[in-house]
C-alpha atoms as a PDB file:
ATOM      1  CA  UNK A   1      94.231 111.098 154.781  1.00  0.00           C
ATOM      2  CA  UNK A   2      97.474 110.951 153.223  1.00  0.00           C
ATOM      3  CA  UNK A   3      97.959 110.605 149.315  1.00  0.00           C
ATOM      4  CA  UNK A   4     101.721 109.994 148.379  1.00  0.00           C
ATOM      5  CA  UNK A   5     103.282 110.051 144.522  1.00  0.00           C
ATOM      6  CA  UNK A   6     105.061 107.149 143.551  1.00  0.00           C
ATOM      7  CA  UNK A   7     104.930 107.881 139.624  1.00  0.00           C
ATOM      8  CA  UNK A   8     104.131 111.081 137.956  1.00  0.00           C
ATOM      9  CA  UNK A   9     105.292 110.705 134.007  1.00  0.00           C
ATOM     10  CA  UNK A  10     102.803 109.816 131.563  1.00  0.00           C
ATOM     11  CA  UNK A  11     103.018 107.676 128.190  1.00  0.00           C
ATOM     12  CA  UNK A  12     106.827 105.653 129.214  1.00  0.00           C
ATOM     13  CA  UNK A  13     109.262 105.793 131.718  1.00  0.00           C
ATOM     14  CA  UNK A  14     111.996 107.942 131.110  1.00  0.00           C
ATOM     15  CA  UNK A  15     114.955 108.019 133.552  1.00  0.00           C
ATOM     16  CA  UNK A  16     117.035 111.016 134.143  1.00  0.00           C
ATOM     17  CA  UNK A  17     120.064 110.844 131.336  1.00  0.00           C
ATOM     18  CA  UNK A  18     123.352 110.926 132.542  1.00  0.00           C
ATOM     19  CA  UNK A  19     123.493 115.020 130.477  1.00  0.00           C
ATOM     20  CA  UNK A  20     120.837 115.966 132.475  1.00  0.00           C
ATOM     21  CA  UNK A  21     122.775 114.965 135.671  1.00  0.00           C
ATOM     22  CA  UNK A  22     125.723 116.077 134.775  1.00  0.00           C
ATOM     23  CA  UNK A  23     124.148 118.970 133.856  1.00  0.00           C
ATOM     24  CA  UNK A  24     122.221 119.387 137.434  1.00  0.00           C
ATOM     25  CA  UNK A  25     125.639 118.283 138.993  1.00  0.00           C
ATOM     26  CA  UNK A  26     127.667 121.249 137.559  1.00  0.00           C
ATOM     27  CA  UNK A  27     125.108 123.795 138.237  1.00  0.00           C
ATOM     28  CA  UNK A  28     124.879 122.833 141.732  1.00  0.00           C
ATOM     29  CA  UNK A  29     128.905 123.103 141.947  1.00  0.00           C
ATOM     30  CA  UNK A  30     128.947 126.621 140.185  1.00  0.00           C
ATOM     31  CA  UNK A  31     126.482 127.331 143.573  1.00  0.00           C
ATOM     32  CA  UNK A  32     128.784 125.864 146.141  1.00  0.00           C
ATOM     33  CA  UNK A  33     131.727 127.917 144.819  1.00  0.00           C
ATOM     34  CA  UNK A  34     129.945 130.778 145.532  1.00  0.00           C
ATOM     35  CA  UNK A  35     128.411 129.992 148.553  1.00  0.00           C
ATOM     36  CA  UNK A  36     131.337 130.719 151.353  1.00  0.00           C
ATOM     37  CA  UNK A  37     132.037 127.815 152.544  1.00  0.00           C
ATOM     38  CA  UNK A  38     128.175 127.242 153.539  1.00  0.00           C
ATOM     39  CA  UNK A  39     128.029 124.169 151.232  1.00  0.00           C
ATOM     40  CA  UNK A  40     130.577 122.103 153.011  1.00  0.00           C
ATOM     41  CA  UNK A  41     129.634 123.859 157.075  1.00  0.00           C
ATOM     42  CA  UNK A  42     126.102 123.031 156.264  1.00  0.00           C
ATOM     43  CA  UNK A  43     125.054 120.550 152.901  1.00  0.00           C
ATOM     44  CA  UNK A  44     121.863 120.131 154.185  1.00  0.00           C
ATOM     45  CA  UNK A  45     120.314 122.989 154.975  1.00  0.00           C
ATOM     46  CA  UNK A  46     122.383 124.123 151.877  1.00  0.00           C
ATOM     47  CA  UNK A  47     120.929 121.926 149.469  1.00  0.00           C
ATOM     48  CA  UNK A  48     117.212 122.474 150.712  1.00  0.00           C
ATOM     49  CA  UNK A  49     117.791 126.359 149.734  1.00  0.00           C
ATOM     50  CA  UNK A  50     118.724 125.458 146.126  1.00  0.00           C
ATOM     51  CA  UNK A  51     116.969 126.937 143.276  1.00  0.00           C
ATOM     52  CA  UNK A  52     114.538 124.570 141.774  1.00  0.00           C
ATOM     53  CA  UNK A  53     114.912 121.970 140.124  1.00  0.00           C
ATOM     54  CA  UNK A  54     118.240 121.322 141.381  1.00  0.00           C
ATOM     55  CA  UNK A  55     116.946 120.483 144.855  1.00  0.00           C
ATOM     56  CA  UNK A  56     114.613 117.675 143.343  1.00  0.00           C
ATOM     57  CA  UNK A  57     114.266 115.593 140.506  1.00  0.00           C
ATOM     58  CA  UNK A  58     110.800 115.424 139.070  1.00  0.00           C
ATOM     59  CA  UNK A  59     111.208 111.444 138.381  1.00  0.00           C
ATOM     60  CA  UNK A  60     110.676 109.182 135.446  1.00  0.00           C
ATOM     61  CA  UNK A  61     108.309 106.480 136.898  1.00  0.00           C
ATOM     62  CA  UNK A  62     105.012 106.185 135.240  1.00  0.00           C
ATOM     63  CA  UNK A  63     101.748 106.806 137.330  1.00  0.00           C
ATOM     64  CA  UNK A  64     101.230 105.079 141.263  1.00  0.00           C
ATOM     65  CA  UNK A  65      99.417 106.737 143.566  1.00  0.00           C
ATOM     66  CA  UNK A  66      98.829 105.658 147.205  1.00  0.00           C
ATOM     67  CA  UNK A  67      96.422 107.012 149.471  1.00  0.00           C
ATOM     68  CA  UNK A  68      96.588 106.101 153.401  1.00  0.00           C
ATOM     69  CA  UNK A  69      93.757 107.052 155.361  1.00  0.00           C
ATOM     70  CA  UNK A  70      93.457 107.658 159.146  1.00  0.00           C
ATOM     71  CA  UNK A  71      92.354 104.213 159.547  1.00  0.00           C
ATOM     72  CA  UNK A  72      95.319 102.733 158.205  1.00  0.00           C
ATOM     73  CA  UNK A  73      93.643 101.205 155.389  1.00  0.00           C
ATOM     74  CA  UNK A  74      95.402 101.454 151.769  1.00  0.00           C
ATOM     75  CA  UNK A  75      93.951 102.815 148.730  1.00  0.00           C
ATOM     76  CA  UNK A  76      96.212 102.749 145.124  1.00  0.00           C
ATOM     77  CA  UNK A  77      95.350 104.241 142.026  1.00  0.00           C
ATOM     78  CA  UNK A  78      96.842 102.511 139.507  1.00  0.00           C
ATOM     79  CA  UNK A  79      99.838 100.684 138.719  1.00  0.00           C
ATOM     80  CA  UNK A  80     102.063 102.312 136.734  1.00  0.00           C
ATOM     81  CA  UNK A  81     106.084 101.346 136.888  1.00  0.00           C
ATOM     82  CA  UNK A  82     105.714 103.405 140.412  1.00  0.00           C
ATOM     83  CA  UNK A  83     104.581 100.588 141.956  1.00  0.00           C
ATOM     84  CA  UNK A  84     107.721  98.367 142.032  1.00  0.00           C
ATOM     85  CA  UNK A  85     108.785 101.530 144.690  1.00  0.00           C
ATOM     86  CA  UNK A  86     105.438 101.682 146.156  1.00  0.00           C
ATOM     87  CA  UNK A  87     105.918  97.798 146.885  1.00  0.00           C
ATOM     88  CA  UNK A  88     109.249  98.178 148.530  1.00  0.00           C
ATOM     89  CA  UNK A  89     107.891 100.488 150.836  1.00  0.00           C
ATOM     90  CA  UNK A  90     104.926  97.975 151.565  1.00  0.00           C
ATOM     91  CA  UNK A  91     107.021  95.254 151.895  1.00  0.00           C
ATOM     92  CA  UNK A  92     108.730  96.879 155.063  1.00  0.00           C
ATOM     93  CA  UNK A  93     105.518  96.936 156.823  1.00  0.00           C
ATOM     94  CA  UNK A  94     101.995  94.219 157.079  1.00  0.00           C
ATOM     95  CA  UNK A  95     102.667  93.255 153.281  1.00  0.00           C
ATOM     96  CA  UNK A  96     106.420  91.820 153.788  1.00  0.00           C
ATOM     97  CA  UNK A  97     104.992  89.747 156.455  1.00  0.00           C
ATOM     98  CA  UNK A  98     101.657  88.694 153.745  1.00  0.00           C
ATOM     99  CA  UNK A  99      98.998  90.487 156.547  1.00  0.00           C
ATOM    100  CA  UNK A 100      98.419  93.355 154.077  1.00  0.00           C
ATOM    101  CA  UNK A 101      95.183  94.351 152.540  1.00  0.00           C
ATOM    102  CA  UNK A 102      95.111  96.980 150.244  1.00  0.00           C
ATOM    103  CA  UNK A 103      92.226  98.282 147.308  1.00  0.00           C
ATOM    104  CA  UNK A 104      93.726  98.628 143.911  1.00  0.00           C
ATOM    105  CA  UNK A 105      91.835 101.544 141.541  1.00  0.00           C
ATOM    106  CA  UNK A 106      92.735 101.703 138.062  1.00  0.00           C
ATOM    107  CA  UNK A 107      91.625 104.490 136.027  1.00  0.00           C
ATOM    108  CA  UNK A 108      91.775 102.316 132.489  1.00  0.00           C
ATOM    109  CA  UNK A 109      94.761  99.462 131.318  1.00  0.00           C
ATOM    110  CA  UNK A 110      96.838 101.689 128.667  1.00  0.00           C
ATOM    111  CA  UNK A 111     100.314 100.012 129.434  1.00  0.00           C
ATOM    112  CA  UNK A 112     101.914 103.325 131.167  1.00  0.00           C
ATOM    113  CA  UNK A 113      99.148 102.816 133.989  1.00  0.00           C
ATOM    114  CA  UNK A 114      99.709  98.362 134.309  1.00  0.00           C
ATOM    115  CA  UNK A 115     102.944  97.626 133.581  1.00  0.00           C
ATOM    116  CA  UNK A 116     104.639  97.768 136.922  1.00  0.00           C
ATOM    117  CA  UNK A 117     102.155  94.964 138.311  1.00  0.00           C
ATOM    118  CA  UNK A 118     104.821  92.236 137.381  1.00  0.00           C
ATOM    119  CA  UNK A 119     107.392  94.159 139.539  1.00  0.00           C
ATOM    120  CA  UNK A 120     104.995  94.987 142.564  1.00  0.00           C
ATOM    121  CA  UNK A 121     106.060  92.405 145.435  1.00  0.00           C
ATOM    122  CA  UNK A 122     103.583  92.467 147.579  1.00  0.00           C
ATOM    123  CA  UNK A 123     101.737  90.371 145.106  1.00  0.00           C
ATOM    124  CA  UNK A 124     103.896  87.671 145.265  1.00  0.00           C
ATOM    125  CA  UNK A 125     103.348  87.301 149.024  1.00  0.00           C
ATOM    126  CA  UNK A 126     100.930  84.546 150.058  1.00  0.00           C
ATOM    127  CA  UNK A 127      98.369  86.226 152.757  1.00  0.00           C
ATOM    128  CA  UNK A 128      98.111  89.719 150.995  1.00  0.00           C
ATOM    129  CA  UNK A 129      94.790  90.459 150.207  1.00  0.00           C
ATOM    130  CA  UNK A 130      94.228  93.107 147.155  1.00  0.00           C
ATOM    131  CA  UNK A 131      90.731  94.166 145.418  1.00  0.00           C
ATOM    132  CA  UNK A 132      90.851  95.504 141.824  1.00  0.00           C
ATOM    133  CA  UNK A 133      88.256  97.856 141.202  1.00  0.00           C
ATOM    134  CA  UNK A 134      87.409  99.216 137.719  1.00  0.00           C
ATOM    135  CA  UNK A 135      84.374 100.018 135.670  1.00  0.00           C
ATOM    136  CA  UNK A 136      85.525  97.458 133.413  1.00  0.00           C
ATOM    137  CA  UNK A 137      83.904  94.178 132.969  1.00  0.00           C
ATOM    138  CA  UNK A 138      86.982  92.598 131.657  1.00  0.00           C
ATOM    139  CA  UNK A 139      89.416  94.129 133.885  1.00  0.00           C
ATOM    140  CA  UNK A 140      90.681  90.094 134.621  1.00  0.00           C
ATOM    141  CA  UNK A 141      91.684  89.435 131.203  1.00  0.00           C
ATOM    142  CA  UNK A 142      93.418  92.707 130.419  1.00  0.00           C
ATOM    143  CA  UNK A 143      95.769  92.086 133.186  1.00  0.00           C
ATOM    144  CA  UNK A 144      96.295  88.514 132.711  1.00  0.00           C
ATOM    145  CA  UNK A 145      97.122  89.576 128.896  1.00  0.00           C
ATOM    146  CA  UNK A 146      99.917  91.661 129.924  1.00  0.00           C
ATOM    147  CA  UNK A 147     101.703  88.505 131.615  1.00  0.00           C
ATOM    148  CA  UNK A 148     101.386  85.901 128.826  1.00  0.00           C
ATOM    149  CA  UNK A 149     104.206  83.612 128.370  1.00  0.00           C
ATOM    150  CA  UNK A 150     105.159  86.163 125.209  1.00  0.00           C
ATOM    151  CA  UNK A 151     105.454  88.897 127.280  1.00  0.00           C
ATOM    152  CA  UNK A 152     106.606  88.100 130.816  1.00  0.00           C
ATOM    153  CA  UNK A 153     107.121  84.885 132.641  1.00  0.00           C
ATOM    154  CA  UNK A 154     105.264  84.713 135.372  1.00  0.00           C
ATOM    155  CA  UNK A 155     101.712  84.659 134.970  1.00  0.00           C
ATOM    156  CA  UNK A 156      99.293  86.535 136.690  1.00  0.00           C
ATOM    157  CA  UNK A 157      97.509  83.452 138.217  1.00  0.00           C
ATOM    158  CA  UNK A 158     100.600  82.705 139.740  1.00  0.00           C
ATOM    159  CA  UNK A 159     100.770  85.166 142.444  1.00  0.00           C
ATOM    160  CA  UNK A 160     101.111  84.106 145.950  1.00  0.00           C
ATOM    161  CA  UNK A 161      98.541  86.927 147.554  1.00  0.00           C
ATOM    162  CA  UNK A 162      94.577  86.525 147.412  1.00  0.00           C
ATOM    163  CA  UNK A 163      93.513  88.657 144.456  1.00  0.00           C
ATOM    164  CA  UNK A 164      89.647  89.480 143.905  1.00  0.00           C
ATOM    165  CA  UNK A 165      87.885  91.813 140.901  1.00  0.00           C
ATOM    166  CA  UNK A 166      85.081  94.554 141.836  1.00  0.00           C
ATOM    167  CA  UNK A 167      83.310  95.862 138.439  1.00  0.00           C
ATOM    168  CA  UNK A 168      82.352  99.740 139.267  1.00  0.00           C
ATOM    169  CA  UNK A 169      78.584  99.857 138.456  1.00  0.00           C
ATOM    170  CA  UNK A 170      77.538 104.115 137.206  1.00  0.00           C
ATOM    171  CA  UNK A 171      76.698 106.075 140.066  1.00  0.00           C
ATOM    172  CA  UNK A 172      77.900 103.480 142.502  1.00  0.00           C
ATOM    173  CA  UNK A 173      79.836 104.997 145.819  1.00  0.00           C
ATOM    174  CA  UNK A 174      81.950 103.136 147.952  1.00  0.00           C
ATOM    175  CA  UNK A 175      83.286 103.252 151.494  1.00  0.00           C
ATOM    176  CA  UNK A 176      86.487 101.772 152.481  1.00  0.00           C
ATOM    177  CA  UNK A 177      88.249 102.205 156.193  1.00  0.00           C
ATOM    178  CA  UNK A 178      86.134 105.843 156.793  1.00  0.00           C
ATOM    179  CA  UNK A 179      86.875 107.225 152.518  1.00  0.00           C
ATOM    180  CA  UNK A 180      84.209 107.502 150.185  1.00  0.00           C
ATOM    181  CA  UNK A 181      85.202 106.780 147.300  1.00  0.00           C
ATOM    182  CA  UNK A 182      83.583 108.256 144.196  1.00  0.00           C
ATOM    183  CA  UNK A 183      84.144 108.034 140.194  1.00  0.00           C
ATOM    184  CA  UNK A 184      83.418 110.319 136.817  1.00  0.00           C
ATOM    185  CA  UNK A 185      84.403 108.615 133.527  1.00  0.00           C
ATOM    186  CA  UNK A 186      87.249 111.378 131.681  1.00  0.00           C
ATOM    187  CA  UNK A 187      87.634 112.280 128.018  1.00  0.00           C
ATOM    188  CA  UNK A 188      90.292 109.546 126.812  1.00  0.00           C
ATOM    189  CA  UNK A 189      90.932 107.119 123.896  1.00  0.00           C
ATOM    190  CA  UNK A 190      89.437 103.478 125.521  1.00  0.00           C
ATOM    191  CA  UNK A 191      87.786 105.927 128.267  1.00  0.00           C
ATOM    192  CA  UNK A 192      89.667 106.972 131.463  1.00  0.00           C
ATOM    193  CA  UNK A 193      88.546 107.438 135.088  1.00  0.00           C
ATOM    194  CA  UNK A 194      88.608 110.063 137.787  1.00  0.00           C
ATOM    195  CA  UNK A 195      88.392 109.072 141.455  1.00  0.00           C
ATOM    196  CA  UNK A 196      87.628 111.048 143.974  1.00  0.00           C
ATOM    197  CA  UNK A 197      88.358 110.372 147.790  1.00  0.00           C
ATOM    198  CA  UNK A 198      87.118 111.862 150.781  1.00  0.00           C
ATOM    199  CA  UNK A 199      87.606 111.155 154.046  1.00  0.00           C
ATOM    200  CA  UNK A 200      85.957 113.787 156.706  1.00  0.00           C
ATOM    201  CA  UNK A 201      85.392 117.411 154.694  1.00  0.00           C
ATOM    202  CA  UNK A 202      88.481 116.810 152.878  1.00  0.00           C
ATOM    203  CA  UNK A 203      88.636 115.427 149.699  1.00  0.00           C
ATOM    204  CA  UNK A 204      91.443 114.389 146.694  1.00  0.00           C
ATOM    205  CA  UNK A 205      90.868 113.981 143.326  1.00  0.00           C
ATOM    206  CA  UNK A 206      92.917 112.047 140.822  1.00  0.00           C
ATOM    207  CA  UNK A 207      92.386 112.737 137.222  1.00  0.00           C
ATOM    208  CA  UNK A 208      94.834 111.875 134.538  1.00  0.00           C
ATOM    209  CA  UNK A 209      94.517 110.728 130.892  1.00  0.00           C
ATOM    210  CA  UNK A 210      92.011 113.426 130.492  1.00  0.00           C
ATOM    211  CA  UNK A 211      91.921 115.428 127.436  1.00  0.00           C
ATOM    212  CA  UNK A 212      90.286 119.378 128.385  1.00  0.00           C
ATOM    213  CA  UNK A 213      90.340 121.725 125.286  1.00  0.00           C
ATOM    214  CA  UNK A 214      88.774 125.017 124.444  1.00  0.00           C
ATOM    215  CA  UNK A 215      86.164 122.808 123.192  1.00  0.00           C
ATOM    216  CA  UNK A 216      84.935 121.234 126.310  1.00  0.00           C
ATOM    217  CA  UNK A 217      83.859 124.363 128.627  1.00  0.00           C
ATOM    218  CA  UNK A 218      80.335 122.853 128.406  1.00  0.00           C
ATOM    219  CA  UNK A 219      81.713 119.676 129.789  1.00  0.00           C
ATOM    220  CA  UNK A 220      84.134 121.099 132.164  1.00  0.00           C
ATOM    221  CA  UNK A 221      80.885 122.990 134.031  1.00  0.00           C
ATOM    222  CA  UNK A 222      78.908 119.597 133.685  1.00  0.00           C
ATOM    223  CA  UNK A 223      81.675 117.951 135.728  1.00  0.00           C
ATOM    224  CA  UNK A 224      81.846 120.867 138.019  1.00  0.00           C
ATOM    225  CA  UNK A 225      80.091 118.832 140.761  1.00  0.00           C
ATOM    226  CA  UNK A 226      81.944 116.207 141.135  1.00  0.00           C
ATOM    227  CA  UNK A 227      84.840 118.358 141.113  1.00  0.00           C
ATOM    228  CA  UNK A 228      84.106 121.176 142.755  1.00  0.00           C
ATOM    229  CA  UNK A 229      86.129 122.332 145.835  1.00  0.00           C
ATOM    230  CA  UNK A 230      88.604 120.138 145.916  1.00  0.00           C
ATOM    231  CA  UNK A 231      91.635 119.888 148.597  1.00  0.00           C
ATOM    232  CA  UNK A 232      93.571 118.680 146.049  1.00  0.00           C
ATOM    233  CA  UNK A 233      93.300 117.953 142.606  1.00  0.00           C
ATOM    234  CA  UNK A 234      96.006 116.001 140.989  1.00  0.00           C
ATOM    235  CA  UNK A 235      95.441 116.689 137.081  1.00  0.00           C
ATOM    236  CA  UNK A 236      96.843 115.309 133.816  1.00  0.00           C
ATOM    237  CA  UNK A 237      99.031 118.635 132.181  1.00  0.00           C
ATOM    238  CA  UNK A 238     100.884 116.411 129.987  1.00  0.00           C
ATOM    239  CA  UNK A 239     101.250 119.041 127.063  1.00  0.00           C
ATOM    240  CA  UNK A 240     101.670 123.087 126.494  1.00  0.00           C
ATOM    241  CA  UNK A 241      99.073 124.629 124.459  1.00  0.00           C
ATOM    242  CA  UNK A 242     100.610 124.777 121.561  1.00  0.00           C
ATOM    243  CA  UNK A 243     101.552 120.709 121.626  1.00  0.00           C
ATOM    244  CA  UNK A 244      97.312 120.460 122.670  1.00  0.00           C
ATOM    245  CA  UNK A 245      96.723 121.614 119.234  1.00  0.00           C
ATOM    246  CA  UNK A 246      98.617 119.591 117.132  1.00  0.00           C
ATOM    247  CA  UNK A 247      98.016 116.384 119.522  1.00  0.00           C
ATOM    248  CA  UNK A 248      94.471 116.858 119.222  1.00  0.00           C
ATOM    249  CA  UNK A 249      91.732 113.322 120.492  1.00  0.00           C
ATOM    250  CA  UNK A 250      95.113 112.304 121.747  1.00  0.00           C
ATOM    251  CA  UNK A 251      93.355 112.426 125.319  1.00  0.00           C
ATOM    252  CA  UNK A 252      95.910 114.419 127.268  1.00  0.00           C
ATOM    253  CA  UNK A 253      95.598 118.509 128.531  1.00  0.00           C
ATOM    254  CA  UNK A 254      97.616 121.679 128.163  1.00  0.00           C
ATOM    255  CA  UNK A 255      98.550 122.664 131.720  1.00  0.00           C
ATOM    256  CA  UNK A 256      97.145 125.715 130.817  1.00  0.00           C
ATOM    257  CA  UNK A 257      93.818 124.050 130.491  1.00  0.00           C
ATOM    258  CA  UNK A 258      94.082 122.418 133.861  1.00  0.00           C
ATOM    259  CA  UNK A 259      94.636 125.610 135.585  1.00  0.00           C
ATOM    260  CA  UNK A 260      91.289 126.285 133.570  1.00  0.00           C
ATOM    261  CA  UNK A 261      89.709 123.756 135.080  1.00  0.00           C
ATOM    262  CA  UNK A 262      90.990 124.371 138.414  1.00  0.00           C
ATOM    263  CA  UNK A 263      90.043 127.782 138.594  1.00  0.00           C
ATOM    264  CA  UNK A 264      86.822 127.312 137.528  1.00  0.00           C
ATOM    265  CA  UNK A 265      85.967 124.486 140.087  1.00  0.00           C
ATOM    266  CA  UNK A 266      87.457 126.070 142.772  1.00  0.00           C
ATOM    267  CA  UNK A 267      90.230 123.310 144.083  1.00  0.00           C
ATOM    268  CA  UNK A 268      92.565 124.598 146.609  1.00  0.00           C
ATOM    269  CA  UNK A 269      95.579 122.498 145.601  1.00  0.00           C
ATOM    270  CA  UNK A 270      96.322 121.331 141.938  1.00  0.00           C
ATOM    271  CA  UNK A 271      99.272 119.265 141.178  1.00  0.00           C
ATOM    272  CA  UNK A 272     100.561 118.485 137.512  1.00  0.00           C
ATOM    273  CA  UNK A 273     101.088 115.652 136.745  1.00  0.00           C
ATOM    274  CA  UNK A 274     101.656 113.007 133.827  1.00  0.00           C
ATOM    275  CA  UNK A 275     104.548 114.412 132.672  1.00  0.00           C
ATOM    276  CA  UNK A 276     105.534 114.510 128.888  1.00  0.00           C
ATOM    277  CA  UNK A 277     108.043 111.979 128.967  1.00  0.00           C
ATOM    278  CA  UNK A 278     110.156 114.526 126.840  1.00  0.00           C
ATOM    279  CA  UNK A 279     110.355 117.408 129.160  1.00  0.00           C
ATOM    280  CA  UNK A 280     113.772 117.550 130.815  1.00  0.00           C
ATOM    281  CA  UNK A 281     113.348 118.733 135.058  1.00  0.00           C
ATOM    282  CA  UNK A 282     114.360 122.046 133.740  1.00  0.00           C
ATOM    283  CA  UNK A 283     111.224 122.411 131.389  1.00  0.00           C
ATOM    284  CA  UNK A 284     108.955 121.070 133.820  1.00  0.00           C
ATOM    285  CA  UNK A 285     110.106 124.177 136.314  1.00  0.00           C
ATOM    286  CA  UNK A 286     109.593 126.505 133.075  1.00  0.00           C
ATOM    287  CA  UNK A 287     105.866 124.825 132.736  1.00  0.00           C
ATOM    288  CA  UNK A 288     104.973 125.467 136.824  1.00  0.00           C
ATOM    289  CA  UNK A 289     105.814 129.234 136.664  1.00  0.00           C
ATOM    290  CA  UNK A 290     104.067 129.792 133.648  1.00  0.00           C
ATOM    291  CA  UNK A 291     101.106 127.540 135.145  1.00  0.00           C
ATOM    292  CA  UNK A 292     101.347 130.113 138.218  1.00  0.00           C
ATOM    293  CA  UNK A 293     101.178 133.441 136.019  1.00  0.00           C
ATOM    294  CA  UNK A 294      97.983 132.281 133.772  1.00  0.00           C
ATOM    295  CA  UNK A 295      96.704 131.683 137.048  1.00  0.00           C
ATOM    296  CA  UNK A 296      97.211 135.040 138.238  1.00  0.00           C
ATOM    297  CA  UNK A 297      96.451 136.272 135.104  1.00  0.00           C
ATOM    298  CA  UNK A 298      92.611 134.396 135.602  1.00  0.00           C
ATOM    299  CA  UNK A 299      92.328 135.979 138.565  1.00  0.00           C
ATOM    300  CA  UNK A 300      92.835 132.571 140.865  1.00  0.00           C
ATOM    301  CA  UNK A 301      94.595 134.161 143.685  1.00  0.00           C
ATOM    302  CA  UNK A 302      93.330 131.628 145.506  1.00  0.00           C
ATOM    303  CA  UNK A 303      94.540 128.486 144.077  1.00  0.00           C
ATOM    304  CA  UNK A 304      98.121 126.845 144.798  1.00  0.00           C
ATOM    305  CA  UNK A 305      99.675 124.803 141.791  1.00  0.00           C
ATOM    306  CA  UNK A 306     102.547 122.560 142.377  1.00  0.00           C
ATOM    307  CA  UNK A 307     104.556 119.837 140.205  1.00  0.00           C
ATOM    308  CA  UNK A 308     103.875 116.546 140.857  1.00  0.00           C
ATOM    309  CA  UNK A 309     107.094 114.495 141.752  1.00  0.00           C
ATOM    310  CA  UNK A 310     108.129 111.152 142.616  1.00  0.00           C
ATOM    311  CA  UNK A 311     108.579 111.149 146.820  1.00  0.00           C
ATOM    312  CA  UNK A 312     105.458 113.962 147.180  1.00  0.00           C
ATOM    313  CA  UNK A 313     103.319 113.573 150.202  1.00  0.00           C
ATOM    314  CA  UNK A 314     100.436 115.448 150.914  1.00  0.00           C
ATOM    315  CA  UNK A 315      98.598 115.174 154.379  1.00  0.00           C
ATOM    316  CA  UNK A 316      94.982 116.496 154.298  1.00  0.00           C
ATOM    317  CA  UNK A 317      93.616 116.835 158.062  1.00  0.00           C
END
């Protein structure tokens, strides 16, 4: 199974400024000065040995995840402006030529998490197949809303690809091309949902728009189950702790939190994600190496914490 990240900021997109380049630009060319000559006999290798984040940037597309498992059959968790990327990649393969087939997850229909469907081409091509699956009864008319004459101009009735709804019924599994496919409903204004996939004895959870406080550690043993073990858990750490306070019910986590909950379900890989749309590349590299000393501090030798960024494939085998 292979899960890639096509859109990691949460709330609105927010596009690297030109200070921030300029910024990462300038730092990079204090480096090269120093670097004897390495930077110009060898960029590459060069630039891979940078200091982060001035190898990367983190990426201002809101959330898209696609999962690919060893069947070839495609999975996507939401929709979020990702997915105009996520489509160009399709496009190059079965879905340019309309013999894709791909099932669409959605873990609820706030507008960070829908509004790339307009841009995502493979749903203009005739012959693509896609199934939308949500617990939501009304999933259909939330997405049609979005593309109302007022808002965009192309309906969403006026795709060219076959499109088909699945309601999630509670406690319902699913198989699709060799992954089960599993959901828990999250702690989020209008409700949220976490999927979990698993495919062999691997598994990958995705969990954003989840709000974890230092209220919840009845509810964060409740879930353990579903959680527990993980490969890889890729968790919403939208805030620091002192932002959880004051944004309190607004249904996001302290990444401090998540490496709570990580810790105490005993994933082997989490990945931050849903990125405060705020926090400059520079912050978010602040936020990882203070995720990785509270979890040393907890004792978690075990567990491996990463940033989620735009281009981020991870291969679980």
């Amino acid at each position: 199974m292979e899960i890639f990240l096509y859109g990691v900021r949460g709330s609105i997109p927010s596009p690297l400024s030109s200070q921030e380049y300029k910024e990462k630009v300038i730092s990079i060319l204090r480096l090269a000065a120093k670097s004897e000559g390495k930077a110009l006999s060898s960029p590459e290798e060069w630039f891979d040995a940078l200091p982060e984040p001035l190898n990367y940037v983190v990426g201002g597309n809101t959330t898209c995840v696609r999962v690919r498992a060893a069947s070839g059959a495609e999975l996507i968790v939401d929709l979020g402006t990702g997915a105009r990327i996520l489509g160009e990649d399709l496009v190059r393969e079965n879905f340019g030529k309309g013999e894709g087939q791909a099932s669409v997850f959605f873990t609820h229909t706030h507008w960070d998490h829908i509004h790339g469907i307009p841009f995502f081409k493979p749903l203009y091509i005739p012959g693509n197949k896609f199934v939308f699956h949500s617990p939501l009864a009304d999933l259909p008319e939330r997405l049609k809303y979005q593309q109302e004459p007022r808002f965009f101009p192309i309906h969403f009735d006026h795709f060219g690809s076959e499109r088909s709804f699945h309601q999630l019924k509670q406690g319902e599994g699913l198989e699709i091309g060799g992954v089960k496919v599993e959901w828990l409903p999250l702690k989020h204004p209008g409700g949220s949902i976490a999927y979990k996939f698993t495919e062999g004895k691997k598994s990958f959870i995705f969990a954003t728009d989840a709000e974890y406080n230092g209220e919840d550690f009845p509810l964060i043993q409740e879930q353990k189950p579903f959680f527990q073990g993980a490969d890889l858990l890729v968790l919403d750490a939208q805030y620091t702790l002192d932002e959880s306070f004051q944004k309190f019910d607004w249904g996001h986590t302290s990444y401090t939190m998540a490496v709570n909950c990580a810790s105490s379900w005993e994933v082997k890989t989490l990945a931050l994600t849903h990125h405060e749309p705020a926090y400059s590349d520079e912050i978010l590299a602040i936020i990882l190496d203070d995720a990785k000393t509270h979890a040393e501090n907890l004792g978690a030798k075990d567990l491996s914490i990463v940033l989620a960024r735009e281009g981020m494939k991870f291969e679980l085998v």
